[in-house]
Amino acid sequence: VSAPDLDARVRLRAFEFLEEQTRILGDVLPHRVLKEGFLFEGTRVHLVSRQGIFKPAILPEIPLTITTAPTLPGKPPPYHDFLGDDGFLRYRYRGNDANHRENVGLRLAMARKVPLIYFRGIVTGEYLARWPVFVVHSNPMALTFTIAVDDMRYLGDPSPPESDTAVQLRRAYHTRLTYERVHQRTFQRQVLLAYQERCAVCRLHQRRLLDAAHILPDTHPRGEPVVPNGLALCKLHHAAFDGNILGVRPDLKIDLKLHLLDDADGPMLEHGLKDFQGGILHVPRPASLRPDRGLLEERYALFRKAG
Ligand SMILES: [Zn+2]
């Protein structure tokens, strides 16, 4: 087998593996799944190591994955990980030596237009996976690469051939979606972990039935995607909260609009909603993770005003 052929086959198998995993687990994958990787003709191929730029031993020269560590709650994101003015991601070189093996490897990926995988840390031990991504620019002075996210459907030789502008626009679009997804997922996972994956109203502990609700919606100027503006709520209580049927007083007392729930309508209404009237919201112990009182006040005023 020639080297380029082996490289392409391992890469495609890696994409398939991630496709399978995200179908089962969603687009945020645990580190152990990436660490364990997959078997390729009897050889184990890991997808991550302790280094950000990673080339498994089976591949001849070009790295397979690039990883960014998660941002800790309340901390600014690492300076090297941001969206540039061109709408593409920036990724820092390994170390300060532009000619380090891993940096040379990524420049080779750029020259040969080889697709890579991007893992973006969401919270400790959990990564959003995106592929294919391409290195589209390298800046040795700033020690940064420019990374564009693309769509698997366009991998290979398109027929008819696409214009550079079309490729550029499509990649800018997918990169933007990825960036938004990272922020959305980070908020979700940070909130759910702060609440130990339980609904703040009913304590339901079913990850698939839980959401991270915004206290002030993200359309509001103060509706930031941060834990103090979040509540872990089950689907029912999230919908009731967003629909202003269930409100939370600034002292964390639960307030239900019982007049909207007048009908005697069986156990779900009785136990799922009415029973919580006057109860206290279960919130995280650390003060930094609790709902912000000012945000709750503002939201409670909206709840009162709503019909
Ligand atoms: Zn609930």
mmCIF file of C-alpha atoms and ligand atoms in Angstrom:
data_model
loop_
_atom_site.group_PDB
_atom_site.id
_atom_site.type_symbol
_atom_site.label_atom_id
_atom_site.label_comp_id
_atom_site.label_asym_id
_atom_site.label_seq_id
_atom_site.Cartn_x
_atom_site.Cartn_y
_atom_site.Cartn_z
ATOM 1 C CA VAL A 1 0.000 0.000 0.000
ATOM 2 C CA SER A 2 1.378 3.389 -0.890
ATOM 3 C CA ALA A 3 1.541 6.036 1.842
ATOM 4 C CA PRO A 4 -1.067 8.475 0.420
ATOM 5 C CA ASP A 5 -3.510 5.594 0.014
ATOM 6 C CA LEU A 6 -3.022 4.395 3.598
ATOM 7 C CA ASP A 7 -3.370 7.967 4.843
ATOM 8 C CA ALA A 8 -6.654 8.465 2.994
ATOM 9 C CA ARG A 9 -8.085 5.143 4.201
ATOM 10 C CA VAL A 10 -7.226 5.761 7.864
ATOM 11 C CA ARG A 11 -8.759 9.240 7.623
ATOM 12 C CA LEU A 12 -11.991 7.947 6.101
ATOM 13 C CA ARG A 13 -12.226 5.257 8.754
ATOM 14 C CA ALA A 14 -11.738 7.937 11.435
ATOM 15 C CA PHE A 15 -14.596 9.980 9.941
ATOM 16 C CA GLU A 16 -16.828 6.901 9.886
ATOM 17 C CA PHE A 17 -15.933 6.102 13.482
ATOM 18 C CA LEU A 18 -16.900 9.616 14.612
ATOM 19 C CA GLU A 19 -20.082 9.462 12.573
ATOM 20 C CA GLU A 20 -21.041 6.271 14.452
ATOM 21 C CA GLN A 21 -20.127 7.688 17.843
ATOM 22 C CA THR A 22 -21.998 10.967 17.378
ATOM 23 C CA ARG A 23 -25.063 9.063 16.218
ATOM 24 C CA ILE A 24 -25.056 7.235 19.573
ATOM 25 C CA LEU A 25 -23.715 9.904 21.929
ATOM 26 C CA GLY A 26 -24.483 13.245 20.256
ATOM 27 C CA ASP A 27 -21.918 15.711 18.976
ATOM 28 C CA VAL A 28 -20.190 16.132 22.330
ATOM 29 C CA LEU A 29 -17.994 13.084 22.927
ATOM 30 C CA PRO A 30 -16.251 11.923 26.090
ATOM 31 C CA HIS A 31 -12.463 12.003 26.078
ATOM 32 C CA ARG A 32 -12.214 8.258 26.718
ATOM 33 C CA VAL A 33 -13.945 7.525 23.400
ATOM 34 C CA LEU A 34 -11.429 9.698 21.530
ATOM 35 C CA LYS A 35 -8.515 8.297 23.516
ATOM 36 C CA GLU A 36 -9.556 4.719 22.802
ATOM 37 C CA GLY A 37 -10.172 5.412 19.109
ATOM 38 C CA PHE A 38 -10.736 2.517 16.729
ATOM 39 C CA LEU A 39 -9.080 -0.506 15.174
ATOM 40 C CA PHE A 40 -7.714 -0.200 11.670
ATOM 41 C CA GLU A 41 -6.689 -3.554 10.218
ATOM 42 C CA GLY A 42 -5.680 -4.757 13.665
ATOM 43 C CA THR A 43 -3.867 -1.570 14.709
ATOM 44 C CA ARG A 44 -5.399 0.696 17.343
ATOM 45 C CA VAL A 45 -5.676 4.289 16.178
ATOM 46 C CA HIS A 46 -6.050 6.845 18.971
ATOM 47 C CA LEU A 47 -7.600 10.187 18.121
ATOM 48 C CA VAL A 48 -6.082 12.376 20.826
ATOM 49 C CA SER A 49 -2.944 12.626 22.923
ATOM 50 C CA ARG A 50 -1.750 15.265 25.360
ATOM 51 C CA GLN A 51 -0.695 17.455 22.412
ATOM 52 C CA GLY A 52 -3.122 19.679 20.556
ATOM 53 C CA ILE A 53 -1.880 18.613 17.123
ATOM 54 C CA PHE A 54 -1.917 14.837 16.907
ATOM 55 C CA LYS A 55 -0.637 12.340 14.357
ATOM 56 C CA PRO A 56 -1.282 8.689 15.230
ATOM 57 C CA ALA A 57 1.738 6.425 14.656
ATOM 58 C CA ILE A 58 0.054 4.625 11.747
ATOM 59 C CA LEU A 59 -0.004 7.783 9.616
ATOM 60 C CA PRO A 60 3.183 8.605 7.685
ATOM 61 C CA GLU A 61 3.428 12.391 8.032
ATOM 62 C CA ILE A 62 0.221 14.414 8.276
ATOM 63 C CA PRO A 63 -1.609 14.857 11.605
ATOM 64 C CA LEU A 64 -5.168 13.550 11.954
ATOM 65 C CA THR A 65 -6.655 15.732 14.688
ATOM 66 C CA ILE A 66 -6.315 19.141 16.298
ATOM 67 C CA THR A 67 -7.722 19.756 19.773
ATOM 68 C CA THR A 68 -8.504 22.840 21.840
ATOM 69 C CA ALA A 69 -8.850 22.425 25.605
ATOM 70 C CA PRO A 70 -12.127 23.500 27.242
ATOM 71 C CA THR A 71 -12.506 26.964 28.719
ATOM 72 C CA LEU A 72 -13.136 26.838 32.467
ATOM 73 C CA PRO A 73 -16.406 28.455 33.615
ATOM 74 C CA GLY A 74 -15.979 32.183 34.212
ATOM 75 C CA LYS A 75 -12.595 32.261 32.450
ATOM 76 C CA PRO A 76 -11.969 33.974 29.112
ATOM 77 C CA PRO A 77 -11.343 31.561 26.228
ATOM 78 C CA PRO A 78 -7.684 30.815 25.422
ATOM 79 C CA TYR A 79 -6.248 33.674 23.357
ATOM 80 C CA HIS A 80 -5.250 31.437 20.509
ATOM 81 C CA ASP A 81 -8.714 30.090 19.919
ATOM 82 C CA PHE A 82 -11.001 32.616 18.265
ATOM 83 C CA LEU A 83 -12.742 33.470 15.079
ATOM 84 C CA GLY A 84 -10.764 35.778 12.798
ATOM 85 C CA ASP A 85 -12.184 38.689 10.806
ATOM 86 C CA ASP A 86 -12.443 36.335 7.837
ATOM 87 C CA GLY A 87 -14.887 34.155 9.797
ATOM 88 C CA PHE A 88 -12.458 31.248 10.166
ATOM 89 C CA LEU A 89 -10.966 29.697 13.281
ATOM 90 C CA ARG A 90 -7.457 30.414 14.464
ATOM 91 C CA TYR A 91 -5.381 27.586 15.840
ATOM 92 C CA ARG A 92 -2.064 28.079 17.535
ATOM 93 C CA TYR A 93 1.157 26.444 16.361
ATOM 94 C CA ARG A 94 2.691 23.925 18.671
ATOM 95 C CA GLY A 95 5.282 25.818 20.728
ATOM 96 C CA ASN A 96 7.264 28.721 19.313
ATOM 97 C CA ASP A 97 9.203 26.835 16.664
ATOM 98 C CA ALA A 98 7.462 27.162 13.308
ATOM 99 C CA ASN A 99 9.466 24.138 12.123
ATOM 100 C CA HIS A 100 8.402 21.796 14.878
ATOM 101 C CA ARG A 101 7.354 18.453 13.380
ATOM 102 C CA GLU A 102 3.643 18.979 14.170
ATOM 103 C CA ASN A 103 3.638 22.457 12.605
ATOM 104 C CA VAL A 104 5.347 21.139 9.490
ATOM 105 C CA GLY A 105 2.724 18.382 9.406
ATOM 106 C CA LEU A 106 -0.155 20.869 9.425
ATOM 107 C CA ARG A 107 1.451 22.945 6.679
ATOM 108 C CA LEU A 108 1.663 19.755 4.644
ATOM 109 C CA ALA A 109 -2.055 19.174 5.291
ATOM 110 C CA MET A 110 -2.634 22.678 3.927
ATOM 111 C CA ALA A 111 -0.505 22.177 0.819
ATOM 112 C CA ARG A 112 -2.127 18.836 -0.006
ATOM 113 C CA LYS A 113 -5.643 19.900 1.065
ATOM 114 C CA VAL A 114 -5.892 16.944 3.434
ATOM 115 C CA PRO A 115 -9.019 16.889 5.677
ATOM 116 C CA LEU A 116 -8.528 16.835 9.455
ATOM 117 C CA ILE A 117 -10.703 16.481 12.563
ATOM 118 C CA TYR A 118 -11.217 19.280 15.081
ATOM 119 C CA PHE A 119 -12.010 18.578 18.745
ATOM 120 C CA ARG A 120 -13.119 21.561 20.791
ATOM 121 C CA GLY A 121 -13.218 21.139 24.561
ATOM 122 C CA ILE A 122 -16.682 21.964 25.932
ATOM 123 C CA VAL A 123 -16.204 21.080 29.607
ATOM 124 C CA THR A 124 -13.518 18.941 31.273
ATOM 125 C CA GLY A 125 -13.368 15.590 29.500
ATOM 126 C CA GLU A 126 -15.960 16.412 26.792
ATOM 127 C CA TYR A 127 -15.290 17.506 23.230
ATOM 128 C CA LEU A 128 -17.345 18.724 20.311
ATOM 129 C CA ALA A 129 -16.155 16.897 17.182
ATOM 130 C CA ARG A 130 -16.124 18.511 13.725
ATOM 131 C CA TRP A 131 -14.840 17.117 10.456
ATOM 132 C CA PRO A 132 -13.674 17.601 7.801
ATOM 133 C CA VAL A 133 -11.721 20.733 8.631
ATOM 134 C CA PHE A 134 -8.989 22.214 6.455
ATOM 135 C CA VAL A 135 -5.905 24.262 7.176
ATOM 136 C CA VAL A 136 -6.363 27.172 4.777
ATOM 137 C CA HIS A 137 -3.641 29.541 5.926
ATOM 138 C CA SER A 138 -0.487 29.494 7.995
ATOM 139 C CA ASN A 139 1.037 32.554 9.630
ATOM 140 C CA PRO A 140 4.515 31.808 11.004
ATOM 141 C CA MET A 141 4.895 35.346 12.390
ATOM 142 C CA ALA A 142 1.748 35.067 14.527
ATOM 143 C CA LEU A 143 2.334 31.303 14.989
ATOM 144 C CA THR A 144 -1.229 30.565 13.983
ATOM 145 C CA PHE A 145 -3.054 28.442 11.463
ATOM 146 C CA THR A 146 -6.391 29.364 9.938
ATOM 147 C CA ILE A 147 -8.874 26.499 10.062
ATOM 148 C CA ALA A 148 -12.038 26.187 7.982
ATOM 149 C CA VAL A 149 -14.851 23.730 8.716
ATOM 150 C CA ASP A 150 -16.438 22.036 5.725
ATOM 151 C CA ASP A 151 -19.189 19.537 5.018
ATOM 152 C CA MET A 152 -18.509 15.827 4.375
ATOM 153 C CA ARG A 153 -20.800 15.893 1.345
ATOM 154 C CA TYR A 154 -18.282 18.019 -0.526
ATOM 155 C CA LEU A 155 -15.251 15.865 0.156
ATOM 156 C CA GLY A 156 -13.617 14.499 -2.974
ATOM 157 C CA ASP A 157 -13.874 15.828 -6.521
ATOM 158 C CA PRO A 158 -17.120 17.703 -6.988
ATOM 159 C CA SER A 159 -18.822 17.508 -10.289
ATOM 160 C CA PRO A 160 -19.266 20.087 -11.688
ATOM 161 C CA PRO A 161 -16.176 21.691 -10.131
ATOM 162 C CA GLU A 162 -16.888 24.486 -7.644
ATOM 163 C CA SER A 163 -15.590 28.026 -7.751
ATOM 164 C CA ASP A 164 -13.220 29.198 -5.011
ATOM 165 C CA THR A 165 -15.840 31.695 -3.881
ATOM 166 C CA ALA A 166 -18.462 28.984 -3.473
ATOM 167 C CA VAL A 167 -16.072 26.872 -1.391
ATOM 168 C CA GLN A 168 -15.086 29.910 0.684
ATOM 169 C CA LEU A 169 -18.701 30.864 1.419
ATOM 170 C CA ARG A 170 -19.723 27.348 2.305
ATOM 171 C CA ARG A 171 -16.769 26.915 4.658
ATOM 172 C CA ALA A 172 -17.396 30.288 6.332
ATOM 173 C CA TYR A 173 -20.982 29.158 6.920
ATOM 174 C CA HIS A 174 -19.993 25.814 8.464
ATOM 175 C CA THR A 175 -17.293 27.450 10.563
ATOM 176 C CA ARG A 176 -19.815 29.953 11.918
ATOM 177 C CA LEU A 177 -22.237 27.125 12.778
ATOM 178 C CA THR A 178 -19.455 25.284 14.577
ATOM 179 C CA TYR A 179 -18.531 28.381 16.561
ATOM 180 C CA GLU A 180 -22.152 28.921 17.596
ATOM 181 C CA ARG A 181 -22.496 25.250 18.485
ATOM 182 C CA VAL A 182 -19.443 25.438 20.735
ATOM 183 C CA HIS A 183 -20.990 28.309 22.704
ATOM 184 C CA GLN A 184 -24.387 26.634 22.879
ATOM 185 C CA ARG A 185 -22.948 23.304 23.997
ATOM 186 C CA THR A 186 -20.631 24.934 26.513
ATOM 187 C CA PHE A 187 -23.562 26.723 28.158
ATOM 188 C CA GLN A 188 -25.643 23.541 28.163
ATOM 189 C CA ARG A 189 -22.990 21.304 29.641
ATOM 190 C CA GLN A 190 -21.780 23.866 32.205
ATOM 191 C CA VAL A 191 -25.332 24.430 33.460
ATOM 192 C CA LEU A 192 -26.254 20.734 33.591
ATOM 193 C CA LEU A 193 -23.033 19.860 35.414
ATOM 194 C CA ALA A 194 -23.535 22.727 37.894
ATOM 195 C CA TYR A 195 -26.963 21.214 38.712
ATOM 196 C CA GLN A 196 -25.535 17.680 38.799
ATOM 197 C CA GLU A 197 -27.779 16.808 35.890
ATOM 198 C CA ARG A 198 -31.007 17.259 37.831
ATOM 199 C CA CYS A 199 -34.026 19.444 37.167
ATOM 200 C CA ALA A 200 -33.963 22.433 39.550
ATOM 201 C CA VAL A 201 -37.716 22.038 40.104
ATOM 202 C CA CYS A 202 -38.425 18.299 40.278
ATOM 203 C CA ARG A 203 -34.902 16.782 40.612
ATOM 204 C CA LEU A 204 -35.448 14.544 37.567
ATOM 205 C CA HIS A 205 -32.093 12.926 36.779
ATOM 206 C CA GLN A 206 -32.412 11.884 33.119
ATOM 207 C CA ARG A 207 -29.788 13.529 30.930
ATOM 208 C CA ARG A 208 -31.843 13.178 27.772
ATOM 209 C CA LEU A 209 -34.842 14.889 29.340
ATOM 210 C CA LEU A 210 -32.907 17.886 30.675
ATOM 211 C CA ASP A 211 -32.265 21.299 29.129
ATOM 212 C CA ALA A 212 -30.232 24.310 30.095
ATOM 213 C CA ALA A 213 -32.807 27.107 30.249
ATOM 214 C CA HIS A 214 -31.886 30.785 30.046
ATOM 215 C CA ILE A 215 -33.230 32.915 32.902
ATOM 216 C CA LEU A 216 -33.186 35.953 30.622
ATOM 217 C CA PRO A 217 -33.507 34.775 27.006
ATOM 218 C CA ASP A 218 -30.473 35.037 24.713
ATOM 219 C CA THR A 219 -32.290 37.767 22.762
ATOM 220 C CA HIS A 220 -32.207 39.953 25.901
ATOM 221 C CA PRO A 221 -29.160 42.262 26.259
ATOM 222 C CA ARG A 222 -28.320 40.608 29.599
ATOM 223 C CA GLY A 223 -29.244 37.099 28.470
ATOM 224 C CA GLU A 224 -25.673 35.819 28.405
ATOM 225 C CA PRO A 225 -24.879 32.107 28.055
ATOM 226 C CA VAL A 226 -23.293 31.843 31.506
ATOM 227 C CA VAL A 227 -24.183 29.550 34.407
ATOM 228 C CA PRO A 228 -25.668 32.347 36.640
ATOM 229 C CA ASN A 229 -28.137 33.030 33.802
ATOM 230 C CA GLY A 230 -28.992 29.338 33.498
ATOM 231 C CA LEU A 231 -31.242 26.763 35.132
ATOM 232 C CA ALA A 232 -31.221 23.030 34.582
ATOM 233 C CA LEU A 233 -34.828 22.113 33.877
ATOM 234 C CA CYS A 234 -36.573 19.011 32.602
ATOM 235 C CA LYS A 235 -38.502 19.371 29.341
ATOM 236 C CA LEU A 236 -41.827 19.944 31.121
ATOM 237 C CA HIS A 237 -40.533 22.568 33.542
ATOM 238 C CA HIS A 238 -38.474 24.241 30.825
ATOM 239 C CA ALA A 239 -41.568 24.656 28.652
ATOM 240 C CA ALA A 240 -43.581 25.871 31.668
ATOM 241 C CA PHE A 241 -40.832 28.365 32.564
ATOM 242 C CA ASP A 242 -40.466 29.672 28.994
ATOM 243 C CA GLY A 243 -44.254 29.847 28.676
ATOM 244 C CA ASN A 244 -44.505 31.909 31.911
ATOM 245 C CA ILE A 245 -46.683 29.308 33.605
ATOM 246 C CA LEU A 246 -43.923 28.563 36.099
ATOM 247 C CA GLY A 247 -41.997 31.475 37.594
ATOM 248 C CA VAL A 248 -39.148 31.724 40.063
ATOM 249 C CA ARG A 249 -39.136 34.482 42.672
ATOM 250 C CA PRO A 250 -35.802 36.123 43.443
ATOM 251 C CA ASP A 251 -35.802 34.197 46.766
ATOM 252 C CA LEU A 252 -35.980 30.968 44.695
ATOM 253 C CA LYS A 253 -39.615 30.218 45.591
ATOM 254 C CA ILE A 254 -41.524 28.544 42.772
ATOM 255 C CA ASP A 255 -44.635 30.354 41.599
ATOM 256 C CA LEU A 256 -47.229 28.732 39.360
ATOM 257 C CA LYS A 257 -50.064 30.476 37.574
ATOM 258 C CA LEU A 258 -52.626 28.117 39.044
ATOM 259 C CA HIS A 259 -55.529 29.897 37.361
ATOM 260 C CA LEU A 260 -54.058 28.767 34.039
ATOM 261 C CA LEU A 261 -53.991 25.218 35.376
ATOM 262 C CA ASP A 262 -57.524 25.105 36.719
ATOM 263 C CA ASP A 263 -58.819 21.962 35.093
ATOM 264 C CA ALA A 264 -58.679 18.753 36.997
ATOM 265 C CA ASP A 265 -56.605 16.989 34.389
ATOM 266 C CA GLY A 266 -54.987 13.979 35.893
ATOM 267 C CA PRO A 267 -51.760 13.082 37.672
ATOM 268 C CA MET A 268 -49.304 14.874 35.356
ATOM 269 C CA LEU A 269 -50.871 18.271 36.012
ATOM 270 C CA GLU A 270 -51.339 17.482 39.691
ATOM 271 C CA HIS A 271 -47.898 16.056 40.477
ATOM 272 C CA GLY A 272 -45.904 17.423 37.564
ATOM 273 C CA LEU A 273 -46.876 21.048 38.130
ATOM 274 C CA LYS A 274 -49.327 21.965 40.902
ATOM 275 C CA ASP A 275 -47.425 20.128 43.632
ATOM 276 C CA PHE A 276 -44.437 22.427 43.182
ATOM 277 C CA GLN A 277 -46.333 25.634 43.989
ATOM 278 C CA GLY A 278 -44.475 27.413 46.807
ATOM 279 C CA GLY A 279 -41.567 24.954 46.701
ATOM 280 C CA ILE A 280 -37.943 26.038 46.636
ATOM 281 C CA LEU A 281 -35.748 25.712 43.583
ATOM 282 C CA HIS A 282 -32.784 23.333 43.991
ATOM 283 C CA VAL A 283 -29.685 25.305 43.043
ATOM 284 C CA PRO A 284 -25.940 24.586 43.132
ATOM 285 C CA ARG A 285 -24.127 25.164 46.413
ATOM 286 C CA PRO A 286 -21.213 27.306 45.116
ATOM 287 C CA ALA A 287 -22.334 30.951 45.003
ATOM 288 C CA SER A 288 -20.632 31.467 41.625
ATOM 289 C CA LEU A 289 -22.904 28.856 40.015
ATOM 290 C CA ARG A 290 -26.213 29.997 41.536
ATOM 291 C CA PRO A 291 -28.795 31.935 39.566
ATOM 292 C CA ASP A 292 -28.036 35.658 39.672
ATOM 293 C CA ARG A 293 -30.577 37.465 41.849
ATOM 294 C CA GLY A 294 -30.775 40.495 39.554
ATOM 295 C CA LEU A 295 -31.508 38.283 36.554
ATOM 296 C CA LEU A 296 -34.179 36.398 38.508
ATOM 297 C CA GLU A 297 -35.819 39.679 39.551
ATOM 298 C CA GLU A 298 -35.957 40.890 35.988
ATOM 299 C CA ARG A 299 -37.292 37.592 34.745
ATOM 300 C CA TYR A 300 -39.879 37.353 37.526
ATOM 301 C CA ALA A 301 -41.204 40.790 36.550
ATOM 302 C CA LEU A 302 -41.660 39.502 32.985
ATOM 303 C CA PHE A 303 -43.438 36.419 34.349
ATOM 304 C CA ARG A 304 -45.832 38.606 36.347
ATOM 305 C CA LYS A 305 -46.556 40.813 33.352
ATOM 306 C CA ALA A 306 -47.229 37.907 30.986
ATOM 307 C CA GLY A 307 -50.901 36.841 30.768
HETATM 308 ZN ZN ZN B 1 -38.587 19.064 36.236
#
